Amino acid sequence: MRTPIFVVSGFLDSGKTTLAKEVLKRTGKSEEWLVLICEHGDEEYGKEYETVSIDALESLDCSLFEDLQSRYPGRRFLLEYNGTWPLTKLYQIGLPKRMVIQNVTYVLDASTAEVYIRNMGPMLLEQMNFADCFYFTKGTPGDRVIKLIGQLNQRAISTDAGSDEGIVRVLKGFSDSGEISMKSRIYTVLLIIILCIIIYFSVNSF
């Protein structure tokens, strides 16, 4: 059984916790989740969800996730990541077997997004390159912001809190990723079988 990690990142006060709580509320019972918090803002999760604080980047290592995996078997992990930490760290530590980063949602304050994107340099760009979805809070992003994001990451989808489909798109990343992964595996297996058949008939035709 896989242990998925869903990452919600962005700068402090961008609305990460508010979005994360909405996602948690809509995607299962509270006891199905473990919330890892890398920075604390004004919004809190309350007593409904089990939370673990991670106060230093150096604490993110394989042994931490192995310990959490053994202490909370069967849980899905929501990692509220620090917007100033490199996301490459998560991919370099060597996660425990069958633990996977399933989805990365990056949260942006629409009113300040353009200034941050243009001025924050590699620290911001590195995180945004990993995003599967950009979620805008506190307004709707302008065309220039959407264009900038498209130049940085052509793969991710963009949505905002003011859109009726906004939260639905985010939820899709938290619920369908496993199915997409399984479909990809099935397609790969079918492709291998087709190639084997083609090679077999090619060899036996001579």
Short mmCIF file of C-alpha atoms in Angstrom, two decimals, residues 57-185:
data_model
loop_
_atom_site.label_atom_id
_atom_site.label_comp_id
_atom_site.label_asym_id
_atom_site.label_seq_id
_atom_site.Cartn_x
_atom_site.Cartn_y
_atom_site.Cartn_z
CA LEU A 57 14.75 22.08 6.94
CA GLU A 58 17.40 19.72 8.33
CA SER A 59 14.64 17.73 10.07
CA LEU A 60 13.26 16.61 6.72
CA ASP A 61 15.04 13.31 6.21
CA CYS A 62 14.21 9.71 5.48
CA SER A 63 14.26 8.69 9.15
CA LEU A 64 11.56 11.27 9.97
CA PHE A 65 9.21 9.88 7.33
CA GLU A 66 10.00 6.28 8.30
CA ASP A 67 9.09 7.10 11.90
CA LEU A 68 5.85 8.83 10.90
CA GLN A 69 4.94 6.01 8.54
CA SER A 70 5.32 3.45 11.34
CA ARG A 71 3.50 5.58 13.92
CA TYR A 72 0.60 6.44 11.62
CA PRO A 73 0.08 3.43 9.33
CA GLY A 74 -2.42 3.87 6.53
CA ARG A 75 -2.50 7.67 6.82
CA ARG A 76 -2.24 10.07 3.93
CA PHE A 77 0.16 12.93 4.56
CA LEU A 78 -0.57 16.59 3.87
CA LEU A 79 2.65 18.58 4.05
CA GLU A 80 2.20 22.33 4.47
CA TYR A 81 5.59 23.34 3.19
CA ASN A 82 7.63 26.44 3.95
CA GLY A 83 7.63 28.74 0.92
CA THR A 84 11.27 29.71 1.48
CA TRP A 85 12.61 26.13 1.56
CA PRO A 86 13.79 24.39 -1.63
CA LEU A 87 11.34 21.73 -2.79
CA THR A 88 14.24 19.76 -4.26
CA LYS A 89 15.00 18.75 -0.67
CA LEU A 90 11.95 16.48 -0.66
CA TYR A 91 13.13 14.67 -3.77
CA GLN A 92 16.71 14.28 -2.55
CA ILE A 93 16.22 12.73 0.89
CA GLY A 94 15.17 9.31 -0.40
CA LEU A 95 11.66 8.71 0.91
CA PRO A 96 10.81 5.34 2.47
CA LYS A 97 9.68 2.55 0.19
CA ARG A 98 6.19 3.06 -1.27
CA MET A 99 5.99 6.64 0.02
CA VAL A 100 5.47 9.06 -2.88
CA ILE A 101 4.97 12.78 -3.45
CA GLN A 102 1.60 12.63 -5.14
CA ASN A 103 0.74 16.25 -5.83
CA VAL A 104 2.18 19.75 -5.29
CA THR A 105 -0.21 22.70 -5.05
CA TYR A 106 1.36 26.15 -4.91
CA VAL A 107 -0.69 28.93 -3.29
CA LEU A 108 -0.29 32.57 -4.36
CA ASP A 109 -1.82 35.81 -3.12
CA ALA A 110 -3.20 37.22 -6.37
CA SER A 111 -2.73 40.82 -5.20
CA THR A 112 1.04 40.42 -4.76
CA ALA A 113 1.79 37.52 -7.12
CA GLU A 114 3.37 39.56 -9.91
CA VAL A 115 5.74 41.39 -7.56
CA TYR A 116 6.80 38.12 -5.91
CA ILE A 117 7.32 36.30 -9.20
CA ARG A 118 9.42 39.11 -10.67
CA ASN A 119 11.53 39.84 -7.58
CA MET A 120 11.97 36.69 -5.48
CA GLY A 121 14.35 34.97 -7.91
CA PRO A 122 15.43 31.31 -7.75
CA MET A 123 13.85 30.66 -4.33
CA LEU A 124 10.37 31.14 -5.76
CA LEU A 125 10.99 29.81 -9.25
CA GLU A 126 12.40 26.51 -7.95
CA GLN A 127 9.20 25.77 -6.03
CA MET A 128 6.92 26.86 -8.85
CA ASN A 129 8.63 24.54 -11.32
CA PHE A 130 7.51 21.57 -9.20
CA ALA A 131 3.87 22.64 -8.97
CA ASP A 132 1.05 20.55 -10.40
CA CYS A 133 -1.47 23.30 -9.64
CA PHE A 134 -1.36 27.03 -8.87
CA TYR A 135 -4.13 28.24 -6.57
CA PHE A 136 -4.72 31.98 -6.22
CA THR A 137 -6.27 33.57 -3.13
CA LYS A 138 -7.35 37.15 -2.33
CA GLY A 139 -8.54 38.00 -5.80
CA THR A 140 -8.17 36.91 -9.39
CA PRO A 141 -4.74 36.97 -11.07
CA GLY A 142 -4.19 39.32 -13.98
CA ASP A 143 -3.23 38.24 -17.47
CA ARG A 144 0.43 39.17 -16.91
CA VAL A 145 0.63 36.85 -13.90
CA ILE A 146 -0.93 33.98 -15.85
CA LYS A 147 1.52 34.61 -18.69
CA LEU A 148 4.50 34.62 -16.30
CA ILE A 149 3.39 31.37 -14.73
CA GLY A 150 2.88 29.82 -18.14
CA GLN A 151 6.47 30.70 -19.00
CA LEU A 152 7.75 29.14 -15.75
CA ASN A 153 5.64 25.99 -15.75
CA GLN A 154 3.67 24.88 -18.80
CA ARG A 155 2.51 21.65 -17.17
CA ALA A 156 0.57 22.95 -14.15
CA ILE A 157 -3.02 24.15 -14.14
CA SER A 158 -3.97 27.54 -12.66
CA THR A 159 -7.14 28.32 -10.75
CA ASP A 160 -8.37 30.73 -8.11
CA ALA A 161 -10.57 30.91 -5.05
CA GLY A 162 -13.08 33.10 -6.86
CA SER A 163 -13.75 30.45 -9.48
CA ASP A 164 -16.54 27.93 -8.95
CA GLU A 165 -14.20 25.26 -10.31
CA GLY A 166 -11.19 26.41 -8.28
CA ILE A 167 -11.44 24.09 -5.30
CA VAL A 168 -12.73 21.29 -7.56
CA ARG A 169 -9.52 21.40 -9.60
CA VAL A 170 -7.40 21.29 -6.46
CA LEU A 171 -9.42 18.39 -5.09
CA LYS A 172 -8.90 16.48 -8.33
CA GLY A 173 -5.17 16.51 -7.67
CA PHE A 174 -5.76 15.10 -4.20
CA SER A 175 -8.14 12.35 -5.25
CA ASP A 176 -7.35 11.22 -8.80
CA SER A 177 -3.56 11.04 -8.75
CA GLY A 178 -3.52 7.39 -7.78
CA GLU A 179 -5.91 6.50 -10.60
CA ILE A 180 -3.81 8.44 -13.10
CA SER A 181 -0.71 6.66 -11.93
CA MET A 182 -2.40 3.29 -12.28
CA LYS A 183 -3.64 4.15 -15.77
CA SER A 184 -0.11 5.15 -16.75
CA ARG A 185 1.17 1.78 -15.58
#
